[in-house]
Tab-separated table of C-alpha atoms and ligand atoms in Angstrom:
chain	number	residue	atom	x	y	z
A	1	UNK	CA	11.166	48.192	-20.929
A	2	UNK	CA	13.246	45.127	-20.204
A	3	UNK	CA	16.802	45.583	-21.256
A	4	UNK	CA	18.337	42.844	-23.374
A	5	UNK	CA	21.907	44.014	-22.800
A	6	UNK	CA	24.052	42.321	-20.164
A	7	UNK	CA	23.774	43.639	-16.628
A	8	UNK	CA	26.779	45.301	-15.073
A	9	UNK	CA	26.285	43.680	-11.695
A	10	UNK	CA	23.674	41.399	-10.103
A	11	UNK	CA	20.533	43.398	-9.233
A	12	UNK	CA	19.201	43.622	-5.686
A	13	UNK	CA	16.078	41.703	-4.708
A	14	UNK	CA	14.098	44.910	-4.126
A	15	UNK	CA	15.099	46.506	-7.383
A	16	UNK	CA	14.233	43.351	-9.246
A	17	UNK	CA	10.864	42.965	-7.553
A	18	UNK	CA	9.856	46.528	-8.275
A	19	UNK	CA	10.502	46.096	-11.988
A	20	UNK	CA	7.428	45.918	-14.208
A	21	UNK	CA	8.528	42.565	-15.594
A	22	UNK	CA	8.614	40.992	-12.129
A	23	UNK	CA	5.125	42.209	-11.277
A	24	UNK	CA	3.342	39.763	-13.574
A	25	UNK	CA	5.268	36.922	-11.913
A	26	UNK	CA	4.177	38.176	-8.484
A	27	UNK	CA	0.599	38.247	-9.661
A	28	UNK	CA	0.815	34.693	-10.942
A	29	UNK	CA	2.903	32.917	-8.293
A	30	UNK	CA	2.525	35.182	-5.244
A	31	UNK	CA	5.117	37.508	-3.695
A	32	UNK	CA	6.473	34.911	-1.275
A	33	UNK	CA	7.324	32.262	-3.902
A	34	UNK	CA	8.770	34.850	-6.268
A	35	UNK	CA	10.956	36.374	-3.543
A	36	UNK	CA	12.234	32.946	-2.497
A	37	UNK	CA	13.016	31.816	-6.034
A	38	UNK	CA	14.601	35.193	-6.755
A	39	UNK	CA	16.884	35.003	-3.702
A	40	UNK	CA	18.052	31.534	-4.712
A	41	UNK	CA	18.656	32.651	-8.282
A	42	UNK	CA	20.536	35.831	-7.307
A	43	UNK	CA	22.654	33.890	-4.802
A	44	UNK	CA	23.931	31.553	-7.466
A	45	UNK	CA	24.315	34.455	-9.877
A	46	UNK	CA	26.525	36.349	-7.402
A	47	UNK	CA	28.695	33.275	-6.987
A	48	UNK	CA	29.287	32.917	-10.734
A	49	UNK	CA	29.808	36.673	-10.979
A	50	UNK	CA	32.519	36.582	-8.330
A	51	UNK	CA	34.288	33.831	-10.230
A	52	UNK	CA	33.855	35.424	-13.629
A	53	UNK	CA	32.980	39.147	-13.798
A	54	UNK	CA	31.931	38.949	-17.429
A	55	UNK	CA	29.302	36.291	-17.146
A	56	UNK	CA	26.158	38.285	-16.301
A	57	UNK	CA	23.005	37.744	-18.375
A	58	UNK	CA	20.546	40.453	-19.408
A	59	UNK	CA	17.575	41.515	-17.270
A	60	UNK	CA	15.386	39.760	-19.828
A	61	UNK	CA	17.406	36.577	-19.363
A	62	UNK	CA	17.050	36.804	-15.590
A	63	UNK	CA	13.281	37.139	-15.788
A	64	UNK	CA	13.134	34.153	-18.087
A	65	UNK	CA	15.206	32.042	-15.726
A	66	UNK	CA	13.133	33.115	-12.749
A	67	UNK	CA	9.955	32.156	-14.555
A	68	UNK	CA	11.420	28.762	-15.369
A	69	UNK	CA	12.377	28.200	-11.732
A	70	UNK	CA	8.864	29.137	-10.658
A	71	UNK	CA	7.163	26.796	-13.142
A	72	UNK	CA	9.440	23.959	-12.068
A	73	UNK	CA	8.527	24.570	-8.445
A	74	UNK	CA	4.841	24.562	-9.292
A	75	UNK	CA	4.885	21.021	-10.748
A	76	UNK	CA	4.236	18.172	-8.405
A	77	UNK	CA	7.487	16.335	-7.849
A	78	UNK	CA	5.662	13.037	-7.410
A	79	UNK	CA	4.778	11.977	-10.916
A	80	UNK	CA	4.145	9.149	-13.344
A	81	UNK	CA	7.225	7.351	-14.562
A	82	UNK	CA	7.744	4.322	-16.717
A	83	UNK	CA	9.257	1.460	-14.728
A	84	UNK	CA	11.319	-0.669	-17.110
A	85	UNK	CA	13.745	-1.661	-14.362
A	86	UNK	CA	12.868	-5.343	-14.498
A	87	UNK	CA	11.502	-5.311	-10.950
A	88	UNK	CA	7.723	-5.564	-11.076
A	89	UNK	CA	7.038	-4.545	-7.471
A	90	UNK	CA	9.702	-1.872	-7.000
A	91	UNK	CA	9.399	-0.261	-3.570
A	92	UNK	CA	11.129	2.972	-4.662
A	93	UNK	CA	8.877	3.162	-7.708
A	94	UNK	CA	5.664	2.798	-5.730
A	95	UNK	CA	5.091	-1.000	-5.845
A	96	UNK	CA	1.725	-2.250	-7.133
A	97	UNK	CA	-0.309	-0.242	-9.652
A	98	UNK	CA	-4.053	0.097	-9.262
A	99	UNK	CA	-6.169	-0.439	-12.350
A	100	UNK	CA	-7.911	2.782	-13.410
A	101	UNK	CA	-11.312	1.086	-13.205
A	102	UNK	CA	-11.134	0.952	-9.402
A	103	UNK	CA	-10.494	4.660	-9.070
A	104	UNK	CA	-14.093	5.823	-9.508
A	105	UNK	CA	-14.941	4.413	-6.112
A	106	UNK	CA	-11.910	6.140	-4.606
A	107	UNK	CA	-12.922	9.470	-6.144
A	108	UNK	CA	-16.516	9.053	-4.933
A	109	UNK	CA	-15.633	8.453	-1.303
A	110	UNK	CA	-12.887	11.083	-1.351
A	111	UNK	CA	-15.073	13.874	-2.666
A	112	UNK	CA	-18.189	13.216	-0.633
A	113	UNK	CA	-19.195	12.712	2.963
A	114	UNK	CA	-19.371	8.975	3.672
A	115	UNK	CA	-20.509	6.473	6.287
A	116	UNK	CA	-16.853	5.684	7.009
A	117	UNK	CA	-17.496	5.164	10.715
A	118	UNK	CA	-21.243	5.504	10.828
A	119	UNK	CA	-23.844	2.767	10.965
A	120	UNK	CA	-26.652	3.739	8.620
A	121	UNK	CA	-29.124	1.351	10.292
A	122	UNK	CA	-28.699	2.368	13.907
A	123	UNK	CA	-27.607	5.920	13.160
A	124	UNK	CA	-24.756	5.417	15.597
A	125	UNK	CA	-21.000	5.316	15.429
A	126	UNK	CA	-19.646	2.534	13.190
A	127	UNK	CA	-16.298	0.941	12.457
A	128	UNK	CA	-14.247	1.624	9.324
A	129	UNK	CA	-13.076	-1.979	9.097
A	130	UNK	CA	-16.637	-3.233	8.485
A	131	UNK	CA	-16.433	-2.068	4.868
A	132	UNK	CA	-13.749	-4.627	4.051
A	133	UNK	CA	-13.580	-7.136	6.866
A	134	UNK	CA	-16.018	-9.712	5.529
A	135	UNK	CA	-14.412	-9.635	2.091
A	136	UNK	CA	-10.974	-10.256	3.614
A	137	UNK	CA	-12.385	-13.061	5.753
A	138	UNK	CA	-14.055	-14.705	2.742
A	139	UNK	CA	-10.816	-14.632	0.763
A	140	UNK	CA	-8.570	-15.871	3.566
A	141	UNK	CA	-10.798	-18.067	5.698
A	142	UNK	CA	-9.944	-15.918	8.729
A	143	UNK	CA	-12.418	-15.245	11.553
A	144	UNK	CA	-11.689	-11.533	11.652
A	145	UNK	CA	-9.520	-8.871	10.050
A	146	UNK	CA	-8.323	-5.307	10.416
A	147	UNK	CA	-6.257	-3.009	8.233
A	148	UNK	CA	-3.463	-0.544	9.009
A	149	UNK	CA	-1.070	1.717	7.116
A	150	UNK	CA	1.357	-0.973	5.914
A	151	UNK	CA	2.685	-4.345	6.958
A	152	UNK	CA	5.410	-2.809	9.118
A	153	UNK	CA	2.616	-1.122	11.084
A	154	UNK	CA	0.730	-4.416	11.208
A	155	UNK	CA	3.683	-6.239	12.785
A	156	UNK	CA	4.288	-3.361	15.198
A	157	UNK	CA	0.663	-3.262	16.296
A	158	UNK	CA	0.301	-7.028	16.692
A	159	UNK	CA	3.470	-7.323	18.779
A	160	UNK	CA	2.650	-4.283	20.871
A	161	UNK	CA	-0.837	-5.612	21.592
A	162	UNK	CA	-0.081	-9.258	22.282
A	163	UNK	CA	3.449	-9.204	23.683
A	164	UNK	CA	4.141	-5.784	25.267
A	165	UNK	CA	6.861	-6.250	27.887
A	166	UNK	CA	7.042	-9.963	27.032
A	167	UNK	CA	9.616	-12.230	25.426
A	168	UNK	CA	9.149	-13.221	21.804
A	169	UNK	CA	11.213	-16.155	20.526
A	170	UNK	CA	12.156	-15.838	16.818
A	171	UNK	CA	14.530	-18.028	14.807
A	172	UNK	CA	17.954	-16.490	14.083
A	173	UNK	CA	17.343	-17.422	10.465
A	174	UNK	CA	14.311	-15.101	10.333
A	175	UNK	CA	15.649	-11.805	11.703
A	176	UNK	CA	14.736	-10.105	8.470
A	177	UNK	CA	15.650	-6.622	7.296
A	178	UNK	CA	13.327	-5.172	4.655
A	179	UNK	CA	14.788	-2.113	2.966
A	180	UNK	CA	16.833	-0.577	5.739
A	181	UNK	CA	14.487	0.715	8.391
A	182	UNK	CA	12.304	-2.342	8.901
A	183	UNK	CA	14.291	-4.904	10.865
A	184	UNK	CA	12.719	-7.485	13.127
A	185	UNK	CA	15.018	-6.727	16.117
A	186	UNK	CA	14.297	-2.979	15.911
A	187	UNK	CA	10.546	-3.419	15.352
A	188	UNK	CA	10.524	-5.801	18.284
A	189	UNK	CA	12.059	-3.281	20.679
A	190	UNK	CA	9.892	-0.404	19.380
A	191	UNK	CA	6.876	-2.636	19.994
A	192	UNK	CA	7.992	-2.947	23.599
A	193	UNK	CA	8.849	-6.644	23.237
A	194	UNK	CA	11.959	-8.565	24.164
A	195	UNK	CA	13.361	-10.491	21.225
A	196	UNK	CA	14.648	-13.920	22.164
A	197	UNK	CA	16.802	-15.276	19.374
A	198	UNK	CA	16.532	-19.017	18.980
A	199	UNK	CA	18.462	-21.561	16.920
A	200	UNK	CA	21.291	-20.686	14.549
A	201	UNK	CA	21.308	-18.694	11.323
A	202	UNK	CA	21.106	-21.803	9.177
A	203	UNK	CA	19.371	-24.267	11.466
A	204	UNK	CA	16.576	-23.905	13.976
A	205	UNK	CA	14.833	-26.874	15.608
A	206	UNK	CA	11.564	-27.237	17.444
A	207	UNK	CA	13.434	-27.808	20.696
A	208	UNK	CA	15.071	-24.395	20.333
A	209	UNK	CA	11.628	-22.796	20.509
A	210	UNK	CA	10.611	-25.120	23.337
A	211	UNK	CA	13.639	-24.218	25.454
A	212	UNK	CA	13.039	-20.507	24.894
A	213	UNK	CA	9.544	-20.555	26.411
A	214	UNK	CA	9.403	-18.966	29.888
A	215	UNK	CA	6.720	-17.539	32.165
A	216	UNK	CA	7.285	-14.279	30.338
A	217	UNK	CA	6.419	-15.662	26.883
A	218	UNK	CA	2.985	-14.983	25.349
A	219	UNK	CA	3.540	-15.910	21.740
A	220	UNK	CA	5.806	-17.584	19.217
A	221	UNK	CA	6.489	-15.843	15.938
A	222	UNK	CA	7.622	-16.773	12.472
A	223	UNK	CA	8.740	-14.241	9.886
A	224	UNK	CA	8.715	-15.111	6.201
A	225	UNK	CA	12.241	-14.708	4.829
A	226	UNK	CA	10.934	-12.593	1.990
A	227	UNK	CA	14.069	-11.240	0.412
A	228	UNK	CA	16.649	-13.957	0.908
A	229	UNK	CA	16.974	-17.677	1.247
A	230	UNK	CA	19.279	-19.710	3.416
A	231	UNK	CA	20.641	-22.654	1.464
A	232	UNK	CA	22.856	-25.625	2.146
A	233	UNK	CA	22.884	-27.244	5.602
A	234	UNK	CA	19.640	-25.807	6.847
A	235	UNK	CA	16.628	-26.576	8.965
A	236	UNK	CA	13.528	-24.518	9.481
A	237	UNK	CA	10.636	-25.542	11.704
A	238	UNK	CA	7.399	-25.627	9.672
A	239	UNK	CA	4.706	-23.191	10.864
A	240	UNK	CA	2.347	-26.030	11.798
A	241	UNK	CA	4.870	-27.427	14.308
A	242	UNK	CA	5.562	-24.020	15.855
A	243	UNK	CA	1.792	-23.535	16.074
A	244	UNK	CA	1.285	-26.858	17.875
A	245	UNK	CA	4.098	-26.090	20.310
A	246	UNK	CA	2.624	-22.651	20.984
A	247	UNK	CA	-0.887	-23.969	21.571
A	248	UNK	CA	0.344	-26.835	23.794
A	249	UNK	CA	1.882	-24.149	25.984
A	250	UNK	CA	-1.126	-21.832	25.906
A	251	UNK	CA	0.709	-19.348	23.713
A	252	UNK	CA	-0.354	-17.648	20.496
A	253	UNK	CA	1.377	-18.252	17.211
A	254	UNK	CA	1.751	-15.323	14.818
A	255	UNK	CA	3.120	-15.457	11.286
A	256	UNK	CA	4.385	-12.395	9.391
A	257	UNK	CA	4.054	-13.482	5.770
A	258	UNK	CA	5.303	-10.184	4.350
A	259	UNK	CA	3.765	-10.512	0.928
A	260	UNK	CA	1.801	-13.710	0.916
A	261	UNK	CA	-0.816	-14.284	-1.704
A	262	UNK	CA	-4.589	-14.546	-1.564
A	263	UNK	CA	-4.606	-17.248	-4.230
A	264	UNK	CA	-2.415	-20.110	-5.330
A	265	UNK	CA	-0.122	-18.483	-7.888
A	266	UNK	CA	0.845	-21.800	-9.456
A	267	UNK	CA	-2.459	-21.692	-11.346
A	268	UNK	CA	-0.865	-18.887	-13.373
A	269	UNK	CA	2.374	-20.813	-13.839
A	270	UNK	CA	4.071	-18.614	-11.245
A	271	UNK	CA	6.337	-19.839	-8.456
A	272	UNK	CA	4.660	-20.696	-5.151
A	273	UNK	CA	4.249	-18.039	-2.495
A	274	UNK	CA	2.557	-19.103	0.741
A	275	UNK	CA	-1.128	-18.224	0.742
A	276	UNK	CA	-2.789	-16.473	3.641
A	277	UNK	CA	-5.401	-19.189	3.978
A	278	UNK	CA	-2.755	-21.922	4.204
A	279	UNK	CA	-0.963	-19.929	6.917
A	280	UNK	CA	-4.233	-19.862	8.865
A	281	UNK	CA	-4.835	-23.573	8.233
A	282	UNK	CA	-1.355	-24.271	9.567
A	283	UNK	CA	-2.434	-22.875	12.904
A	284	UNK	CA	-1.455	-19.206	12.933
A	285	UNK	CA	-3.627	-17.212	15.320
A	286	UNK	CA	-2.653	-13.982	13.563
A	287	UNK	CA	-1.186	-13.466	10.088
A	288	UNK	CA	0.137	-10.148	8.738
A	289	UNK	CA	0.790	-9.205	5.106
A	290	UNK	CA	1.129	-6.246	2.728
A	291	UNK	CA	-1.524	-4.853	0.400
A	292	UNK	CA	0.848	-3.520	-2.244
A	293	UNK	CA	3.084	-6.517	-2.765
A	294	UNK	CA	1.751	-9.608	-4.570
A	295	UNK	CA	-1.804	-8.731	-3.611
A	296	UNK	CA	-1.507	-5.867	-6.097
A	297	UNK	CA	-3.515	-3.305	-4.156
A	298	UNK	CA	-2.981	-0.069	-2.225
A	299	UNK	CA	-0.392	0.355	0.528
A	300	UNK	CA	-1.887	-1.308	3.591
A	301	UNK	CA	-0.995	-3.889	6.183
A	302	UNK	CA	-3.652	-6.543	6.646
A	303	UNK	CA	-4.004	-8.350	9.954
A	304	UNK	CA	-6.161	-11.470	9.961
A	305	UNK	CA	-6.819	-14.087	12.615
A	306	UNK	CA	-8.793	-15.150	15.655
A	307	UNK	CA	-11.742	-12.968	16.519
A	308	UNK	CA	-10.779	-12.231	20.113
A	309	UNK	CA	-7.199	-11.329	19.136
A	310	UNK	CA	-8.255	-9.004	16.317
A	311	UNK	CA	-10.645	-7.372	18.809
A	312	UNK	CA	-7.779	-6.793	21.227
A	313	UNK	CA	-5.531	-5.477	18.426
A	314	UNK	CA	-8.230	-3.024	17.334
A	315	UNK	CA	-8.629	-1.780	20.890
A	316	UNK	CA	-4.941	-0.797	21.097
A	317	UNK	CA	-4.739	3.033	21.096
A	318	UNK	CA	-1.920	2.743	18.543
A	319	UNK	CA	-4.462	1.447	16.021
A	320	UNK	CA	-5.739	4.997	15.751
A	321	UNK	CA	-2.275	6.210	14.812
A	322	UNK	CA	-1.825	3.496	12.217
A	323	UNK	CA	-5.268	3.365	10.640
A	324	UNK	CA	-5.948	3.794	6.930
A	325	UNK	CA	-8.066	6.492	5.334
A	326	UNK	CA	-11.284	6.148	3.351
A	327	UNK	CA	-9.593	6.340	-0.064
A	328	UNK	CA	-7.384	3.398	0.815
A	329	UNK	CA	-10.346	1.413	2.108
A	330	UNK	CA	-12.214	2.081	-1.151
A	331	UNK	CA	-9.242	1.011	-3.284
A	332	UNK	CA	-8.678	-2.105	-1.196
A	333	UNK	CA	-12.335	-3.076	-1.458
A	334	UNK	CA	-12.288	-2.820	-5.252
A	335	UNK	CA	-9.058	-4.812	-5.543
A	336	UNK	CA	-10.355	-7.542	-3.225
A	337	UNK	CA	-13.564	-7.742	-5.295
A	338	UNK	CA	-11.435	-8.627	-8.322
A	339	UNK	CA	-10.205	-11.697	-6.434
A	340	UNK	CA	-13.720	-13.118	-6.403
A	341	UNK	CA	-13.178	-13.997	-10.057
A	342	UNK	CA	-9.677	-15.526	-10.247
A	343	UNK	CA	-10.161	-16.497	-13.911
A	344	UNK	CA	-10.222	-12.874	-14.944
A	345	UNK	CA	-7.893	-11.542	-12.272
A	346	UNK	CA	-4.772	-11.494	-14.462
A	347	UNK	CA	-6.685	-9.394	-16.964
A	348	UNK	CA	-7.606	-6.718	-14.422
A	349	UNK	CA	-4.791	-6.581	-11.923
A	350	UNK	CA	-1.653	-4.921	-13.363
A	351	UNK	CA	0.754	-6.776	-11.042
A	352	UNK	CA	-0.573	-10.161	-12.082
A	353	UNK	CA	-0.843	-9.124	-15.718
A	354	UNK	CA	2.847	-8.178	-15.743
A	355	UNK	CA	3.906	-11.321	-13.911
A	356	UNK	CA	2.054	-13.574	-16.339
A	357	UNK	CA	3.157	-11.957	-19.608
A	358	UNK	CA	4.342	-14.531	-22.136
A	359	UNK	CA	7.619	-14.348	-24.042
A	360	UNK	CA	5.621	-13.899	-27.249
A	361	UNK	CA	3.899	-10.806	-25.855
A	362	UNK	CA	7.230	-9.465	-24.645
A	363	UNK	CA	8.782	-10.112	-28.060
A	364	UNK	CA	5.984	-8.195	-29.748
A	365	UNK	CA	6.572	-5.212	-27.469
A	366	UNK	CA	10.312	-5.330	-28.160
A	367	UNK	CA	9.715	-5.449	-31.898
A	368	UNK	CA	7.515	-2.368	-31.744
A	369	UNK	CA	10.302	-0.412	-30.091
A	370	UNK	CA	13.439	-1.598	-31.791
A	371	UNK	CA	13.160	0.484	-34.994
A	372	UNK	CA	12.233	3.846	-33.446
A	373	UNK	CA	14.900	3.429	-30.783
A	374	UNK	CA	17.594	2.419	-33.238
A	375	UNK	CA	16.790	5.472	-35.321
A	376	UNK	CA	16.736	7.875	-32.349
A	377	UNK	CA	20.013	6.584	-30.954
A	378	UNK	CA	21.890	5.940	-34.207
A	379	UNK	CA	24.626	8.428	-33.328
A	380	UNK	CA	25.140	7.191	-29.783
A	381	UNK	CA	24.392	3.556	-29.388
A	382	UNK	CA	23.650	0.124	-30.689
A	383	UNK	CA	20.209	-1.184	-29.879
A	384	UNK	CA	19.157	-4.824	-29.785
A	385	UNK	CA	16.623	-7.152	-28.213
A	386	UNK	CA	17.923	-9.437	-25.507
A	387	UNK	CA	16.708	-12.113	-23.105
A	388	UNK	CA	16.744	-11.058	-19.458
A	389	UNK	CA	15.288	-12.169	-16.158
A	390	UNK	CA	12.788	-9.972	-14.349
A	391	UNK	CA	12.266	-10.199	-10.637
A	392	UNK	CA	9.062	-9.851	-8.712
A	393	UNK	CA	10.519	-7.502	-6.104
A	394	UNK	CA	9.445	-6.174	-2.705
A	395	UNK	CA	10.622	-9.340	-1.074
A	396	UNK	CA	8.274	-11.618	-2.948
A	397	UNK	CA	9.827	-14.857	-4.171
A	398	UNK	CA	13.346	-13.416	-3.914
A	399	UNK	CA	15.173	-16.092	-5.826
A	400	UNK	CA	12.636	-16.710	-8.525
A	401	UNK	CA	13.271	-15.039	-11.850
A	402	UNK	CA	10.853	-14.641	-14.750
A	403	UNK	CA	12.212	-15.039	-18.277
A	404	UNK	CA	11.709	-11.730	-20.014
A	405	UNK	CA	12.737	-9.593	-22.982
A	406	UNK	CA	14.503	-6.257	-22.878
A	407	UNK	CA	15.789	-3.580	-25.165
A	408	UNK	CA	19.567	-3.617	-24.744
A	409	UNK	CA	21.504	-0.428	-25.428
A	410	UNK	CA	25.280	-0.458	-25.813
A	411	UNK	CA	27.313	2.734	-26.105
A	412	UNK	CA	30.972	3.455	-26.812
A	413	UNK	CA	31.731	4.487	-23.248
A	414	UNK	CA	30.335	4.179	-19.765
A	415	UNK	CA	29.888	7.918	-19.530
A	416	UNK	CA	27.744	7.939	-22.682
A	417	UNK	CA	25.689	5.144	-21.146
A	418	UNK	CA	25.153	7.170	-17.978
A	419	UNK	CA	24.276	10.240	-20.040
A	420	UNK	CA	21.779	8.189	-21.981
A	421	UNK	CA	20.211	6.763	-18.824
A	422	UNK	CA	19.936	10.332	-17.454
A	423	UNK	CA	18.405	11.539	-20.722
A	424	UNK	CA	15.703	8.847	-20.488
A	425	UNK	CA	15.036	9.877	-16.884
A	426	UNK	CA	14.652	13.492	-18.048
A	427	UNK	CA	11.898	12.685	-20.567
A	428	UNK	CA	8.399	14.097	-19.984
A	429	UNK	CA	7.425	10.594	-18.829
A	430	UNK	CA	10.712	9.609	-17.172
A	431	UNK	CA	11.874	6.134	-18.208
A	432	UNK	CA	13.740	4.085	-15.619
A	433	UNK	CA	15.795	1.175	-16.927
A	434	UNK	CA	18.675	-0.617	-15.308
A	435	UNK	CA	22.376	-0.606	-16.074
A	436	UNK	CA	23.835	-4.080	-16.181
A	437	UNK	CA	27.213	-5.233	-17.439
A	438	UNK	CA	27.906	-2.059	-19.400
A	439	UNK	CA	24.493	-2.031	-21.056
A	440	UNK	CA	21.311	-0.070	-20.451
A	441	UNK	CA	18.362	-2.472	-20.267
A	442	UNK	CA	14.689	-1.655	-20.645
A	443	UNK	CA	12.805	-4.734	-19.437
A	444	UNK	CA	9.475	-4.846	-21.242
A	445	UNK	CA	7.574	-6.916	-18.691
A	446	UNK	CA	6.067	-3.743	-17.204
A	447	UNK	CA	5.761	-1.777	-20.458
A	448	UNK	CA	2.238	-0.424	-20.756
A	449	UNK	CA	1.940	1.897	-23.729
A	450	UNK	CA	4.552	1.613	-26.488
A	451	UNK	CA	3.045	4.521	-28.450
A	452	UNK	CA	3.553	6.858	-25.504
A	453	UNK	CA	7.151	5.655	-25.190
A	454	UNK	CA	7.885	6.144	-28.899
A	455	UNK	CA	6.146	9.527	-29.134
A	456	UNK	CA	8.405	11.117	-26.587
A	457	UNK	CA	11.679	9.875	-28.088
A	458	UNK	CA	11.942	13.135	-30.027
A	459	UNK	CA	12.425	14.886	-26.656
A	460	UNK	CA	15.469	12.807	-25.780
A	461	UNK	CA	18.164	15.307	-24.918
A	462	UNK	CA	21.690	13.949	-24.818
A	463	UNK	CA	23.021	17.207	-23.403
A	464	UNK	CA	21.582	16.530	-19.934
A	465	UNK	CA	24.528	15.792	-17.720
A	466	UNK	CA	24.435	12.695	-15.545
A	467	UNK	CA	24.699	13.281	-11.782
B	501	LIG	C1	7.623	-6.355	3.187
B	501	LIG	C2	7.633	-6.974	4.510
B	501	LIG	C3	7.327	-6.230	5.653
B	501	LIG	C4	7.001	-4.774	5.586
B	501	LIG	O1	5.853	-4.563	4.839
B	501	LIG	P1	5.515	-3.074	4.293
B	501	LIG	O2	4.169	-3.250	3.672
B	501	LIG	O3	6.594	-2.718	3.348
B	501	LIG	O4	5.480	-2.179	5.469
B	501	LIG	C5	7.338	-6.876	6.862
B	501	LIG	N1	7.656	-8.170	6.963
B	501	LIG	C6	7.985	-8.922	5.886
B	501	LIG	C7	8.348	-10.358	6.073
B	501	LIG	C8	7.990	-8.342	4.615
B	501	LIG	O5	8.299	-9.068	3.542
């Protein structure tokens, strides 16, 4: 019998565990999890009890709370959310989305033995890059390619292979920081290279590179200024000129494009991002770029370039530590295949589909949502449709904005706005908007399924407290 009257004092762990009611929890979640959750629950209970001796729940209430804690622990904390933040490639929200249609291949290779590193013809050891290398080379015009965990790893591996213990001249205008932990100076020293800063923040000339070349230089490097732009009195040396200078001095030229694009985005009416093939045409011996930025694929770093350099890079023992797994290779293959048909790419690749949405489409989405939202929020807020600017994100085209449409929510006070934003984050499919100028905005550029959004509005709970 579980008592429904209030307890007189917090029970001990042992007493609680030996109760009949606890035993079904132990059976379901295991003794270890139950004991841990119980300790945490009783700890906080004792604290409230010390502060207020009258506040103890019933045994029944305790069991219920314990069960709730255990179910919460059992759900995977990494989950689907709805990104309406206005940033299409949001690093904290997982960047590019893979289309479901590519996932069959991923599931197949994940759940079966594969020829990942096995040559079916010779019956001997193979190379995991062979499954994607020729596709990457076809799409970029590169001689050879290899793939690692992300672009930060790509830069690290390239520098460590080609310039370990050597000086690497980089323009002061290109000492990029990407999201805190990736900074060119730090990556340079962790790669075992000596950064030689050349030029000034706003202006770097070819002679600055020339004067920086010593007997201890093996390569010149350019880094795409992905997330900022230097404006005003500026000068940047074009990659082709740095390449010529490098080659005249028997040095390599490497170009970290960051995002880059496999195709000319202007064909979709989007702002220009340098393409990988143009970077190669401009004389780069090695180019590095991300798989989950504009490319729209899985998280990888792609290294393309001269055959003998890629061979050297692959022979670096660090490659083993940075390599990608078979599921990633499968996803990358399927995404790259989509690029063979650029006319239908925007239809299949979520990133490109979002980036190319028209204002009419965005208006239609907004109109589907305005009524249900107005009704749900009638006691808290005013809801309207507004024009906003989305950004591409993840350091792609940092200054370019895409005209977009958003649901704009205005409340009486800032605290109500924060409560509302928290309530949307607490929905079964958490909705992430952005707060701007005293309004909560849901940018519709990345809205996928309006029915799913509307269906869960009945769960909106304005009693959740904001952090
Ligand atoms: C994004 C970026 C990186 C890091 O790439 P990740 O794929 O996030 O590791 C490195 N260099 C540049 C120029 C970038 O834009």
